[in-house]
mmCIF file of C-alpha atoms in Angstrom:
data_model
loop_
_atom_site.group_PDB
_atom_site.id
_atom_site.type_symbol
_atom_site.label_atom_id
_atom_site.label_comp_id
_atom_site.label_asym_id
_atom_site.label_seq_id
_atom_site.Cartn_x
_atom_site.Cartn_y
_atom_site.Cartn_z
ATOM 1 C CA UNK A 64 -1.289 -26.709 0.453
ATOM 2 C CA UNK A 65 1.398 -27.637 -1.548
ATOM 3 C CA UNK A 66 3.457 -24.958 -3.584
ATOM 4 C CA UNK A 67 4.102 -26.532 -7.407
ATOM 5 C CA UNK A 68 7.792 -27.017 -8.088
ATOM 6 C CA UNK A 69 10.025 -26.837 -11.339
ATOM 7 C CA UNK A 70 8.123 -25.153 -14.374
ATOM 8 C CA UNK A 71 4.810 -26.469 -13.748
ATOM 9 C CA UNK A 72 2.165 -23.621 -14.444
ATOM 10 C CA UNK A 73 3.990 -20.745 -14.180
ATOM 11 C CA UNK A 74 6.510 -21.316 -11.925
ATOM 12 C CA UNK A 75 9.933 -19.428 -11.902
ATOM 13 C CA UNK A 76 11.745 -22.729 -12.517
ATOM 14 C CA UNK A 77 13.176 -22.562 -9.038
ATOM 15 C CA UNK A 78 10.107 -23.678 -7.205
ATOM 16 C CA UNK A 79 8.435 -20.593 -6.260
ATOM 17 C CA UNK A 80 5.680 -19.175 -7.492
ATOM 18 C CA UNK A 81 5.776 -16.042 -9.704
ATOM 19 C CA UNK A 82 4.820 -13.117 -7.498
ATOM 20 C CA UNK A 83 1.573 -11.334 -7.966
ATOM 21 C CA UNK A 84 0.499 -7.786 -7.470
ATOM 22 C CA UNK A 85 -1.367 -6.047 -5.005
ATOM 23 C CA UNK A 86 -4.198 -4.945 -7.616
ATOM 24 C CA UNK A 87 -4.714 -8.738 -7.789
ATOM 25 C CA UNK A 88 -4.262 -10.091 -4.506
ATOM 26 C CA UNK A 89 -6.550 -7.515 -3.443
ATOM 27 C CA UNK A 90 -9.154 -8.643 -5.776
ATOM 28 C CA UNK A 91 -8.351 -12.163 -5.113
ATOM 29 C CA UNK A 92 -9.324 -11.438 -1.276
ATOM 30 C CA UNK A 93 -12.689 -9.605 -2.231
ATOM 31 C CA UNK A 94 -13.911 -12.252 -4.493
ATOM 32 C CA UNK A 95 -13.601 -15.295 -1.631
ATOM 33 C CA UNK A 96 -14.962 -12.210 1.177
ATOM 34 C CA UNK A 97 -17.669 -11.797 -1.119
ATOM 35 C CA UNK A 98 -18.163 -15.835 -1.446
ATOM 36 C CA UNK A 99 -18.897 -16.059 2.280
ATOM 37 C CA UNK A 100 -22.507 -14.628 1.943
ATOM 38 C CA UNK A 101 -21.599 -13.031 5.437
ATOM 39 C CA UNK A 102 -18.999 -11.864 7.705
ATOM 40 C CA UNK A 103 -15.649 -13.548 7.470
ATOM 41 C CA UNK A 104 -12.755 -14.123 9.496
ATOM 42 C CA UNK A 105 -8.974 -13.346 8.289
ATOM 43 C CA UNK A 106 -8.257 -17.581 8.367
ATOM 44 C CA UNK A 107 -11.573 -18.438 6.816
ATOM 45 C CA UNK A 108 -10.226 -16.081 3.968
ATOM 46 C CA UNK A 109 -6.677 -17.490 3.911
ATOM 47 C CA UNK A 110 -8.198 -21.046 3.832
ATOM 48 C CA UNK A 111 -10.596 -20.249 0.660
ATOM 49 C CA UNK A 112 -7.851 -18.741 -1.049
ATOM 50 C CA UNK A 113 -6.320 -20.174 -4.225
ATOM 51 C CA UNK A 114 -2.825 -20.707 -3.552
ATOM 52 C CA UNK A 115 -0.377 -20.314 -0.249
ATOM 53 C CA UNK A 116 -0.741 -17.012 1.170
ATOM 54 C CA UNK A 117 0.589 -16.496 4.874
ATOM 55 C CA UNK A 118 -1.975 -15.550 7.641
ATOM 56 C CA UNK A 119 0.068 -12.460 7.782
ATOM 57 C CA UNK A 120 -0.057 -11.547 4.400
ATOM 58 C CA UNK A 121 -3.871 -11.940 4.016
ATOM 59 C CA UNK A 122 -4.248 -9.154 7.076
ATOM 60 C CA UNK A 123 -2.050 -6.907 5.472
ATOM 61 C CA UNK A 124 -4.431 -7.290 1.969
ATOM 62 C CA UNK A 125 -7.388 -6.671 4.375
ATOM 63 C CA UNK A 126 -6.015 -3.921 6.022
ATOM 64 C CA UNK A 127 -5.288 -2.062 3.049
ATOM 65 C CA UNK A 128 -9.126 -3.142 1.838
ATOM 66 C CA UNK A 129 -9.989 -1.582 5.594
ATOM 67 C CA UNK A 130 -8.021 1.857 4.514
ATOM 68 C CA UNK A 131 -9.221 1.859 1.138
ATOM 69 C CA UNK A 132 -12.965 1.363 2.571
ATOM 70 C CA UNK A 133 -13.550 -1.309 0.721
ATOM 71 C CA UNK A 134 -14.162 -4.132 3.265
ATOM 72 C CA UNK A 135 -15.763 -3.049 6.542
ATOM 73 C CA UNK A 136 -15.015 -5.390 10.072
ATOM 74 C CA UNK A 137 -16.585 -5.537 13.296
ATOM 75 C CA UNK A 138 -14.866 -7.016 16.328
ATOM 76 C CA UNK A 139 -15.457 -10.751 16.841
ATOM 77 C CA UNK A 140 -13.321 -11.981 19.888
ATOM 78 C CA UNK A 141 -9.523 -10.686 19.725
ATOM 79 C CA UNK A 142 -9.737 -10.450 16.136
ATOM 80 C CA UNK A 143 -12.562 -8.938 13.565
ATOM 81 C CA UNK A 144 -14.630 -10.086 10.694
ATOM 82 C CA UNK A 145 -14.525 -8.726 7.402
ATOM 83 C CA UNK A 146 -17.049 -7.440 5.182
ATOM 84 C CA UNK A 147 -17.004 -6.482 1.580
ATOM 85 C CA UNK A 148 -18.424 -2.542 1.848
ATOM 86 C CA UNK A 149 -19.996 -2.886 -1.636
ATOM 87 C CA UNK A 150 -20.386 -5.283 -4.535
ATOM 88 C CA UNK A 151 -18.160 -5.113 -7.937
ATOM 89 C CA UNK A 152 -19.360 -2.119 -9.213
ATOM 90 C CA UNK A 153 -20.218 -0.339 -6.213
ATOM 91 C CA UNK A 154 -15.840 -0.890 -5.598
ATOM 92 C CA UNK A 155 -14.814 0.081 -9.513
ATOM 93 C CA UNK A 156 -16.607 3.220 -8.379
ATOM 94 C CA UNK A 157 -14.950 3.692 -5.234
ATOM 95 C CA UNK A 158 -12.003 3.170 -7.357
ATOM 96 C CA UNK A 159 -12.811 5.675 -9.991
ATOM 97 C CA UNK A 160 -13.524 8.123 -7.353
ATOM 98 C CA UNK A 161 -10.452 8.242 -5.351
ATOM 99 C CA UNK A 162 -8.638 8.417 -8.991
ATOM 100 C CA UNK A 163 -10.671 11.365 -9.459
ATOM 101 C CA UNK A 164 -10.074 13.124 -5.515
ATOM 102 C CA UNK A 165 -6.150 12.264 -6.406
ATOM 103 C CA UNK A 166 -6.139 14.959 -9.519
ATOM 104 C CA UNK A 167 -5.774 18.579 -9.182
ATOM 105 C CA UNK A 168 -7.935 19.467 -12.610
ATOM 106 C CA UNK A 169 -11.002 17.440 -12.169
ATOM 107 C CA UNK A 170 -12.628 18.882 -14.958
ATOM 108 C CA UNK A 171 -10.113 18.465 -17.349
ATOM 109 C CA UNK A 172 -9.958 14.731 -16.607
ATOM 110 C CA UNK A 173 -13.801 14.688 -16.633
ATOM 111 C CA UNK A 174 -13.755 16.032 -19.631
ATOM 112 C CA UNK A 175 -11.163 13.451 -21.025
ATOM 113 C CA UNK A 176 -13.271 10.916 -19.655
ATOM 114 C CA UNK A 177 -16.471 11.471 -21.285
ATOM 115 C CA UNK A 178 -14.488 12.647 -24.685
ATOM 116 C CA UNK A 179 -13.539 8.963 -24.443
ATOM 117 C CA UNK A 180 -16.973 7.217 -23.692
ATOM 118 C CA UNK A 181 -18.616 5.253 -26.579
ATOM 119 C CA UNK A 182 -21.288 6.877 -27.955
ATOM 120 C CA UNK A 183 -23.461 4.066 -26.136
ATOM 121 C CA UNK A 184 -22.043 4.867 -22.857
ATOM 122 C CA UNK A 185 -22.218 8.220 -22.955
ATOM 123 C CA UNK A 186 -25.730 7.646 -23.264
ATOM 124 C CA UNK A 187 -25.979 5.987 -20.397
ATOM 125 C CA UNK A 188 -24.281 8.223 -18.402
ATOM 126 C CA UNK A 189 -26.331 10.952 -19.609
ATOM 127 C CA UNK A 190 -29.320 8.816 -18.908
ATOM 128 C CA UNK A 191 -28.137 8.334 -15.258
ATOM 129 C CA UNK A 192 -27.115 11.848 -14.593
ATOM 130 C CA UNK A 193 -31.001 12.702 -15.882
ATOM 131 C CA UNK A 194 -32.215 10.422 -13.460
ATOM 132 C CA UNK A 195 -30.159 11.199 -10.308
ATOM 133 C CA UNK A 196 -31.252 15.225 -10.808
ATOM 134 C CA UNK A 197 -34.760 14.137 -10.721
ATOM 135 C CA UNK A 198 -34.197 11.688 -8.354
ATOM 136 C CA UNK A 199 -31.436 13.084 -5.899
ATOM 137 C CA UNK A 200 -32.461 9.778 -3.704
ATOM 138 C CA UNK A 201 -31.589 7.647 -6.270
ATOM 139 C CA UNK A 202 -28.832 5.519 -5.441
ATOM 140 C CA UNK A 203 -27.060 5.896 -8.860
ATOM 141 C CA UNK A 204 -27.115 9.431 -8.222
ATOM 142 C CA UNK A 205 -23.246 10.831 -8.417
ATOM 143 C CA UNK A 206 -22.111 11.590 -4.366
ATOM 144 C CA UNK A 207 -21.024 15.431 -3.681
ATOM 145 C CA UNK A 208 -23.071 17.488 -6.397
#
């Protein structure tokens, strides 16, 4: 793949390309694991990417997906394949929870959270908490009550 040169599309007017961030790489990664309706290999990610990542750089973004247990891998020869560990919202809650583990006053920020909820969400979650206490199999129900 070709990188564009000059100004084209966002360029930095010196050829390269202007850098992105982890956050977005990361997601980047997920969205073509997730496109492989199965387990994937590091280069079969790298070649469905958008753009010219390094084989290097696409097992570092895994890796990190690995720590973050988002992705899950299995051994496949001298190298693994990779597995998204849940889909979009099943990660965004993954995300929200490790937020949460990070902060010292988890009420407090609970209760900024749900201060902030639209009266519409706050219904649902409401509605979902309901459900998950009569339903403790439920797989909406919150982990670690």
């Amino acid at each position: 793949m070709n990188r564009p040169t000059g100004t084209d599309e966002g360029g930095t007017g010196d050829g390269r390309l202007p850098r992105r961030g982890q956050g977005q790489l990361e997601s980047q990664v997920l969205t073509v694991l997730r496109s492989a309706g199965g387990p994937a290999t590091a280069g079969w990610v790298q070649e469905h990417l958008d753009g010219d990542l390094a084989y290097t750089t696409v097992i570092t973004i895994l890796s990190r997906l690995y720590a973050k247990k988002a992705v899950t891998r299995s051994r496949q020869g001298r190298s693994y394949a990779w597995t998204p560990a849940s889909d979009e919202a099943g990660l965004a809650a993954l995300r929200m929870r490790r937020v949460l583990d990070g902060e010292r006053d988890r009420e407090a920020v609970l209760a900024r959270f749900v201060s902030a909820l639209s009266p519409g969400d706050e219904a649902r979650l409401r509605s979902l908490l309901s459900r998950a206490a009569d339903d403790p199999g439920d797989p909406a129900a919150p982990e670690g009550r």
